[in-house]
Coordinates of C-alpha atoms in Angstrom, one line a residue:
M1 CA -10.9 45.9 -60.9
L2 CA -13.1 43.1 -62.4
R3 CA -13.7 39.4 -61.6
N4 CA -15.2 36.9 -64.0
N5 CA -16.9 33.7 -62.9
K6 CA -13.7 31.7 -63.0
G7 CA -12.0 33.8 -60.5
V8 CA -9.6 35.4 -63.0
V9 CA -8.9 39.0 -62.5
S10 CA -8.8 41.5 -65.4
L11 CA -8.1 45.2 -65.3
P12 CA -9.4 48.2 -67.2
N13 CA -6.9 50.2 -69.2
I14 CA -4.1 51.0 -66.9
S15 CA -1.0 52.7 -68.0
P16 CA 2.3 50.8 -67.6
S17 CA 3.5 53.5 -65.3
H18 CA 1.0 52.4 -62.7
P19 CA 2.8 50.4 -60.0
L20 CA 0.8 47.2 -59.3
I21 CA 0.8 44.9 -56.2
F22 CA 0.7 41.2 -56.8
F23 CA -0.8 39.3 -53.8
N24 CA -1.9 35.6 -53.9
G25 CA -2.6 36.0 -57.6
V26 CA -4.8 39.1 -57.3
I27 CA -3.7 42.3 -59.0
V28 CA -4.7 45.4 -57.2
S29 CA -4.6 48.8 -59.0
K30 CA -2.7 51.8 -57.6
E31 CA -5.8 53.8 -58.4
L32 CA -7.4 52.6 -55.1
E33 CA -7.7 55.4 -52.5
F34 CA -5.0 54.1 -50.1
D35 CA -1.7 55.8 -49.3
F36 CA 1.2 53.8 -50.8
S37 CA 3.8 56.3 -49.8
G38 CA 5.5 54.1 -47.2
G39 CA 8.4 53.1 -49.5
E40 CA 11.6 55.0 -49.9
K41 CA 12.6 56.4 -53.3
D42 CA 16.1 55.5 -54.7
D43 CA 17.1 56.5 -58.2
G44 CA 13.4 56.8 -59.1
R45 CA 12.5 53.4 -57.6
L46 CA 10.0 53.0 -54.8
I47 CA 11.4 50.5 -52.4
Y48 CA 9.4 48.9 -49.6
T49 CA 10.4 46.9 -46.6
V50 CA 8.5 43.6 -46.0
S51 CA 6.7 45.2 -43.1
Q52 CA 5.6 48.2 -45.1
I53 CA 4.3 46.2 -48.0
S54 CA 2.6 43.8 -45.7
N55 CA 0.8 46.6 -43.8
E56 CA -0.3 48.2 -47.1
I57 CA -1.7 44.9 -48.3
K58 CA -3.6 44.7 -45.1
L59 CA -5.1 48.1 -45.7
V60 CA -6.0 47.2 -49.3
L61 CA -7.7 44.0 -48.2
E62 CA -9.6 45.6 -45.4
G63 CA -10.7 48.5 -47.6
S64 CA -11.8 46.3 -50.4
Y65 CA -13.7 43.7 -48.3
P66 CA -14.9 45.5 -45.2
S67 CA -18.0 43.2 -45.0
V68 CA -18.5 39.9 -46.9
W69 CA -20.6 36.8 -46.7
L70 CA -18.6 33.6 -47.3
R71 CA -19.8 30.0 -47.7
G72 CA -17.3 27.2 -47.2
E73 CA -16.4 24.0 -45.4
I74 CA -14.6 24.0 -42.0
S75 CA -11.2 22.4 -41.8
N76 CA -8.7 22.1 -38.9
Y77 CA -11.0 23.8 -36.4
K78 CA -9.4 24.6 -33.0
L79 CA -10.9 26.5 -30.1
Y80 CA -8.2 27.8 -27.8
G81 CA -8.4 28.5 -24.1
S82 CA -8.5 32.2 -24.9
G83 CA -11.9 31.7 -26.4
H84 CA -10.7 32.4 -29.9
A85 CA -11.3 29.9 -32.7
Y86 CA -9.0 29.4 -35.7
F87 CA -9.7 27.3 -38.7
S88 CA -9.8 27.3 -42.5
L89 CA -12.8 27.6 -44.9
K90 CA -12.5 25.8 -48.2
D91 CA -14.2 24.5 -51.3
E92 CA -13.0 22.2 -54.0
D93 CA -10.4 24.6 -55.4
A94 CA -9.3 27.0 -52.7
Q95 CA -9.2 27.8 -49.0
I96 CA -8.8 30.8 -46.7
R97 CA -7.8 31.1 -43.1
A98 CA -10.4 32.2 -40.7
V99 CA -10.4 33.5 -37.1
M100 CA -13.4 34.2 -34.8
F101 CA -12.5 36.1 -31.7
N102 CA -14.5 35.3 -28.5
A103 CA -16.1 32.4 -30.3
A104 CA -16.9 30.7 -27.1
D105 CA -19.3 33.5 -26.2
N106 CA -20.9 33.9 -29.7
L107 CA -21.4 30.3 -31.0
T108 CA -24.8 28.8 -31.0
F109 CA -23.6 25.3 -32.2
E110 CA -20.4 23.3 -32.0
P111 CA -18.4 23.7 -35.3
E112 CA -16.4 20.7 -36.5
D113 CA -14.3 19.7 -39.5
G114 CA -16.3 19.0 -42.6
M115 CA -19.2 21.1 -41.6
E116 CA -20.4 23.6 -44.2
V117 CA -21.1 27.1 -42.8
L118 CA -22.0 30.6 -43.9
V119 CA -20.0 33.3 -42.2
S120 CA -20.0 37.1 -42.3
G121 CA -16.9 39.2 -41.6
R122 CA -14.1 41.3 -43.1
V123 CA -11.1 40.2 -45.1
S124 CA -7.8 41.1 -43.6
S125 CA -4.2 39.8 -43.4
Y126 CA -1.8 38.8 -40.8
P127 CA 1.5 40.6 -41.8
K128 CA 3.8 38.5 -39.6
R129 CA 2.9 35.3 -41.5
G130 CA 2.0 36.9 -44.8
D131 CA -1.4 35.2 -44.9
Y132 CA -4.7 36.7 -45.7
Q133 CA -7.7 35.7 -43.7
I134 CA -11.3 36.5 -42.9
I135 CA -12.2 37.8 -39.4
I136 CA -15.6 36.4 -38.6
N137 CA -18.4 38.3 -36.9
S138 CA -21.1 35.6 -37.2
I139 CA -21.4 32.0 -38.3
E140 CA -24.3 29.8 -39.4
N141 CA -24.4 26.0 -39.8
F142 CA -25.1 24.9 -43.4
G143 CA -24.5 21.2 -42.8
H144 CA -21.5 18.9 -43.0
G145 CA -20.2 19.8 -46.5
D146 CA -19.6 17.8 -49.6
L147 CA -16.3 16.2 -48.4
A148 CA -17.9 15.0 -45.2
A149 CA -20.9 13.6 -47.1
A150 CA -18.6 11.8 -49.5
F151 CA -16.6 10.4 -46.6
E152 CA -19.8 9.0 -44.9
K153 CA -21.1 7.6 -48.1
L154 CA -18.0 5.7 -49.0
K155 CA -17.5 4.6 -45.4
K156 CA -21.0 3.1 -45.3
K157 CA -20.6 1.4 -48.7
L158 CA -17.3 -0.3 -47.8
E159 CA -18.6 -1.2 -44.3
D160 CA -21.7 -2.8 -45.8
E161 CA -19.3 -4.9 -48.1
G162 CA -17.4 -6.1 -45.1
L163 CA -14.1 -4.4 -45.7
F164 CA -14.0 -3.2 -42.1
D165 CA -14.7 -6.5 -40.5
D166 CA -12.2 -7.7 -37.9
F167 CA -12.2 -11.3 -39.1
V168 CA -10.8 -10.4 -42.5
K169 CA -7.9 -8.4 -41.0
K170 CA -4.5 -10.0 -41.2
E171 CA -2.3 -10.4 -38.1
I172 CA 0.8 -8.3 -38.0
P173 CA 3.8 -10.6 -37.6
E174 CA 5.3 -10.6 -34.1
L175 CA 8.8 -10.5 -35.6
V176 CA 9.3 -8.2 -38.5
N177 CA 12.4 -8.3 -40.6
K178 CA 11.3 -6.5 -43.8
I179 CA 9.1 -3.4 -43.9
G180 CA 7.6 -1.7 -47.0
I181 CA 7.0 2.0 -46.7
V182 CA 4.5 3.8 -49.0
T183 CA 4.7 7.6 -48.5
S184 CA 6.2 10.7 -49.8
R185 CA 9.9 10.8 -50.3
D186 CA 10.2 14.3 -48.9
G187 CA 7.5 14.2 -46.2
A188 CA 8.1 14.3 -42.5
A189 CA 6.4 10.9 -42.2
L190 CA 9.3 9.0 -43.8
H191 CA 11.8 10.9 -41.7
D192 CA 9.8 10.0 -38.5
I193 CA 9.5 6.3 -39.5
L194 CA 13.2 5.9 -40.2
K195 CA 14.1 7.8 -37.1
V196 CA 12.1 5.4 -34.9
L197 CA 13.5 2.3 -36.6
D198 CA 17.0 3.7 -36.0
N199 CA 16.4 4.7 -32.4
L200 CA 14.9 1.3 -31.6
N201 CA 17.9 -0.4 -33.4
A202 CA 15.3 -2.7 -34.9
N203 CA 17.7 -4.3 -37.4
V204 CA 15.1 -4.4 -40.2
E205 CA 15.2 -3.9 -43.9
A206 CA 13.1 -0.9 -45.1
L207 CA 11.9 -0.8 -48.7
I208 CA 10.6 2.7 -49.6
Y209 CA 8.2 3.2 -52.5
P210 CA 7.8 7.0 -52.8
V211 CA 4.4 8.3 -53.9
R212 CA 2.5 11.5 -53.8
V213 CA 0.2 11.6 -50.8
Q214 CA -2.0 14.5 -51.8
G215 CA -4.1 15.3 -54.8
K216 CA -5.6 13.3 -57.6
E217 CA -2.3 11.7 -58.6
A218 CA -2.0 10.3 -55.1
E219 CA -5.3 8.3 -55.6
K220 CA -3.5 6.5 -58.5
E221 CA 0.1 6.2 -57.1
I222 CA -0.8 4.7 -53.7
P223 CA -2.8 1.8 -55.1
Q224 CA -0.1 1.3 -57.8
A225 CA 2.6 1.1 -55.1
L226 CA 0.6 -1.5 -53.0
R227 CA 0.0 -3.7 -56.0
Y228 CA 3.7 -3.5 -57.1
L229 CA 5.0 -4.4 -53.7
N230 CA 2.5 -7.3 -53.3
K231 CA 3.6 -8.7 -56.7
N232 CA 7.3 -8.2 -56.5
Y233 CA 8.2 -8.2 -52.8
K234 CA 6.1 -11.0 -51.3
D235 CA 8.7 -11.4 -48.5
L236 CA 7.8 -8.1 -46.9
D237 CA 6.4 -8.7 -43.4
V238 CA 4.3 -5.5 -43.2
L239 CA 3.5 -2.3 -45.2
L240 CA 3.3 1.1 -43.6
V241 CA 1.0 3.4 -45.6
G242 CA 0.4 7.0 -44.7
R243 CA 1.6 10.6 -44.4
G244 CA 2.0 13.4 -41.9
G245 CA -0.8 15.7 -40.7
G246 CA -2.8 18.2 -42.7
S247 CA -6.3 19.4 -43.4
I248 CA -9.1 17.1 -44.5
E249 CA -8.4 17.9 -48.1
D250 CA -4.7 17.2 -47.6
L251 CA -5.5 13.8 -46.4
W252 CA -8.3 13.2 -48.8
A253 CA -6.4 10.7 -51.0
F254 CA -6.7 8.2 -48.1
N255 CA -10.5 8.7 -48.2
T256 CA -10.8 7.4 -51.7
E257 CA -12.2 4.1 -52.9
P258 CA -9.1 3.0 -55.0
V259 CA -6.8 3.4 -52.0
A260 CA -9.2 1.7 -49.7
R261 CA -9.6 -1.3 -52.0
A262 CA -5.9 -1.6 -52.7
I263 CA -5.2 -1.8 -48.9
F264 CA -8.0 -4.4 -48.5
D265 CA -6.6 -6.5 -51.4
S266 CA -3.0 -6.4 -50.1
E267 CA -1.8 -9.9 -49.2
I268 CA 0.9 -8.2 -47.1
P269 CA -0.5 -6.9 -43.7
V270 CA -1.0 -3.1 -43.8
I271 CA -0.6 -0.6 -41.0
S272 CA -2.2 2.8 -41.9
C273 CA -0.6 5.9 -40.4
V274 CA -2.3 9.0 -41.7
G275 CA -2.0 12.4 -40.1
H276 CA -2.3 12.8 -36.3
E277 CA -4.0 10.9 -33.6
T278 CA -7.3 12.7 -34.1
D279 CA -7.4 12.1 -37.9
Y280 CA -9.4 9.2 -39.1
T281 CA -9.6 8.2 -42.8
I282 CA -11.2 5.4 -44.7
A283 CA -7.7 3.8 -45.0
D284 CA -7.6 3.5 -41.2
F285 CA -10.9 1.5 -41.2
V286 CA -9.7 -0.9 -44.0
A287 CA -6.2 -1.4 -42.8
D288 CA -5.2 -4.4 -40.8
M289 CA -4.0 -2.1 -38.0
R290 CA -4.3 1.7 -37.5
A291 CA -1.5 3.7 -36.0
P292 CA -2.2 7.3 -34.7
T293 CA 1.0 8.6 -36.3
P294 CA 3.8 7.4 -38.7
S295 CA 6.2 7.3 -35.8
A296 CA 3.7 5.1 -33.8
A297 CA 3.3 2.8 -36.9
A298 CA 7.1 2.2 -37.0
E299 CA 7.1 1.4 -33.3
M300 CA 4.1 -0.9 -33.5
A301 CA 5.7 -2.8 -36.4
V302 CA 9.0 -3.6 -34.7
R303 CA 7.9 -3.4 -31.0
A304 CA 7.9 -7.2 -30.5
K305 CA 11.3 -7.5 -32.1
S306 CA 12.7 -4.6 -30.1
E307 CA 11.2 -6.1 -26.9
L308 CA 12.7 -9.5 -27.8
K309 CA 16.1 -7.9 -28.5
K310 CA 15.9 -6.0 -25.2
R311 CA 14.9 -9.2 -23.4
L312 CA 17.8 -11.1 -25.0
K313 CA 20.1 -8.2 -24.1
D314 CA 18.9 -8.2 -20.5
M315 CA 19.2 -12.0 -20.3
S316 CA 22.7 -11.8 -21.8
A317 CA 23.7 -9.2 -19.3
A318 CA 22.2 -11.2 -16.4
L319 CA 24.0 -14.4 -17.7
F320 CA 27.2 -12.5 -17.9
D321 CA 26.7 -11.1 -14.4
G322 CA 25.9 -14.5 -13.1
M323 CA 28.9 -16.1 -14.7
N324 CA 31.1 -13.3 -13.5
F325 CA 29.7 -13.7 -9.9
I326 CA 30.5 -17.5 -10.0
F327 CA 33.9 -16.8 -11.4
E328 CA 34.7 -14.2 -8.7
D329 CA 33.3 -16.4 -6.0
N330 CA 35.3 -19.5 -7.1
K331 CA 38.3 -17.3 -7.5
K332 CA 38.1 -16.2 -3.9
K333 CA 37.6 -19.8 -2.8
L334 CA 40.6 -20.8 -4.8
E335 CA 42.7 -18.0 -3.3
I336 CA 41.6 -19.2 0.2
L337 CA 42.4 -22.8 -0.6
S338 CA 45.7 -22.0 -2.2
S339 CA 46.8 -20.1 1.0
S340 CA 45.5 -22.9 3.3
R341 CA 47.8 -25.1 5.4
A342 CA 46.7 -28.2 3.5
L343 CA 48.2 -26.9 0.2
Q344 CA 51.0 -24.9 1.7
K345 CA 52.4 -27.7 4.0
P346 CA 50.5 -30.9 3.1
H347 CA 53.1 -33.2 4.9
L348 CA 52.1 -31.6 8.2
I349 CA 48.6 -33.0 7.7
Y350 CA 49.9 -36.5 7.1
E351 CA 52.2 -36.2 10.1
D352 CA 49.3 -35.2 12.3
K353 CA 47.1 -38.0 10.9
I354 CA 49.8 -40.6 11.3
S355 CA 50.3 -39.6 14.9
H356 CA 46.6 -39.7 15.4
I357 CA 46.3 -43.2 13.9
E358 CA 49.2 -44.5 16.0
E359 CA 47.5 -43.1 19.1
I360 CA 44.2 -44.7 18.2
G361 CA 46.1 -48.0 17.4
E362 CA 47.6 -48.0 20.8
R363 CA 44.3 -47.3 22.5
L364 CA 42.8 -50.1 20.4
R365 CA 45.5 -52.6 21.5
L366 CA 45.0 -51.7 25.2
L367 CA 41.3 -52.1 24.8
I368 CA 41.7 -55.5 23.1
K369 CA 44.1 -56.6 25.8
N370 CA 41.8 -55.5 28.6
T371 CA 38.9 -57.1 26.9
V372 CA 40.8 -60.4 26.5
N373 CA 41.9 -60.3 30.2
L374 CA 38.4 -59.7 31.4
K375 CA 37.0 -62.4 29.2
S376 CA 39.7 -64.9 30.3
S377 CA 39.0 -64.2 34.0
A378 CA 35.3 -64.6 33.4
M379 CA 35.9 -67.9 31.6
A380 CA 38.1 -69.1 34.4
N381 CA 35.4 -68.4 36.9
L382 CA 32.8 -70.1 34.8
S383 CA 35.1 -73.1 34.3
H384 CA 35.6 -73.3 38.0
K385 CA 31.8 -73.2 38.6
L386 CA 31.3 -75.9 35.9
D387 CA 34.0 -78.0 37.6
L388 CA 32.1 -77.8 40.9
V389 CA 28.9 -79.3 39.3
S390 CA 30.7 -81.6 36.9
P391 CA 30.2 -85.4 37.4
L392 CA 33.9 -85.8 37.0
S393 CA 34.5 -83.8 40.2
V394 CA 32.2 -86.2 42.0
L395 CA 34.1 -89.2 40.6
K396 CA 37.4 -87.7 41.8
R397 CA 36.0 -87.8 45.4
G398 CA 35.7 -91.6 45.1
F399 CA 32.3 -92.1 43.5
A400 CA 31.7 -94.2 40.4
V401 CA 29.1 -94.4 37.6
V402 CA 27.6 -97.8 37.0
K403 CA 25.9 -98.7 33.7
N404 CA 24.1 -101.9 32.8
Q405 CA 24.7 -103.8 29.6
A406 CA 22.2 -101.5 27.8
G407 CA 24.5 -98.5 28.6
K408 CA 22.0 -97.0 31.0
I409 CA 23.1 -95.7 34.4
V410 CA 22.0 -97.9 37.2
K411 CA 20.2 -95.9 39.9
D412 CA 18.4 -98.7 41.7
S413 CA 19.8 -102.1 42.6
K414 CA 16.5 -103.6 42.0
T415 CA 17.0 -103.2 38.2
L416 CA 19.9 -105.8 38.5
K417 CA 20.1 -109.5 39.2
A418 CA 22.9 -111.8 40.1
G419 CA 25.1 -112.6 37.1
D420 CA 24.5 -109.3 35.3
K421 CA 27.4 -107.6 33.8
V422 CA 27.9 -103.9 34.6
N423 CA 30.4 -101.2 33.5
V424 CA 31.9 -99.1 36.3
R425 CA 33.2 -95.6 35.4
L426 CA 35.8 -94.1 37.8
A427 CA 37.4 -90.7 37.9
E428 CA 40.3 -92.3 36.0
G429 CA 39.2 -95.1 33.6
N430 CA 36.5 -97.8 33.9
F431 CA 36.1 -101.6 34.2
E432 CA 33.7 -104.5 33.7
A433 CA 32.2 -106.3 36.8
G434 CA 29.7 -109.1 37.4
V435 CA 26.9 -108.9 40.0
E436 CA 27.1 -111.7 42.5
V437 CA 24.9 -110.5 45.4
I438 CA 22.1 -107.9 45.3
N439 CA 21.3 -106.1 48.5
N440 CA 18.1 -104.1 48.2
G441 CA 18.2 -102.8 51.8

């Protein structure tokens, strides 16, 4: 079995009668010294079960690569509580799964995605999943790798140009009615976004522009979609741009300059939603808002509208309850009133009131009569007292009032002289008299 520098496998002269095993594009000759007798023969055909062929592939791989050195870039690194680490090693054209048992005890540095490493181990397979992998014995740090270096280079370039500045970012409208979605037609991201919009009953229009979200073509299709939507659908309130999770190379289209500049140039506000919460891409830094997942992006876009709808619904329910309470309360009051004596037998009220008025009238008449009698008696007494001090009463006892010609009462005889005329007032009438003799004694 031979390999050329392009990774293509060629074989020496092997007769057509040799059974061959095809595994991940590698052809393995039956001439290897492993026992392939696990299958059952039927009419001359050797038939394997899936488990049998998987186990034999495992033997072939472990026998062919019992110890290898492998250089690659770490992707999707995870260290579990068991102490075992699982990740992938990749280069520009391929990747292989990797596992390092008891990694927590053997590591001399902290591996991370994008780091270029040199590992030693043996190639094996995991029959239950049908994957081949390298089981690592040791690992050495070779740096951050080409992809990580490219990421940092582009990030710095765009940051220096001001594409990440907060003051250039557009506000996401509070009330969103039309959403543009740029993602894969068949990906989980689209399903998650539409599910959230449906669950929130957001009542929005969603315009979907399907694109590839992985590979070289994605670098062209995503910017094309953004430009098309900005040109032809200016009434869109927001654009959701992203995809579901994956390795760094799966997400790489969102780390490219064409995609970043298309997001920045979009006149419609953009929410990026690439991968999972821990995944950060250049698109996230350029976008007007970053969502940790596609589902979260949909929720962020329509949250205000959903909250407003909920508030209106709650207010409507509260208004209905309030009106219903008032209605029921007034209904009870009306029932009480309708069964009251006033409405059942209103004439009884008038009869009682009339009797009451007559009673009050009689009391008023008696009060007036008594008051008049008292006042009359008082006036009689006062009149009697006045009569006692009245000059007329004195005159009745035989006295008279004498006035001179000037009409003044004569109190002293010295004010008169013989021949004066005086007027004499008696109890009954008056008369004129002349003064003949004045006696001043």
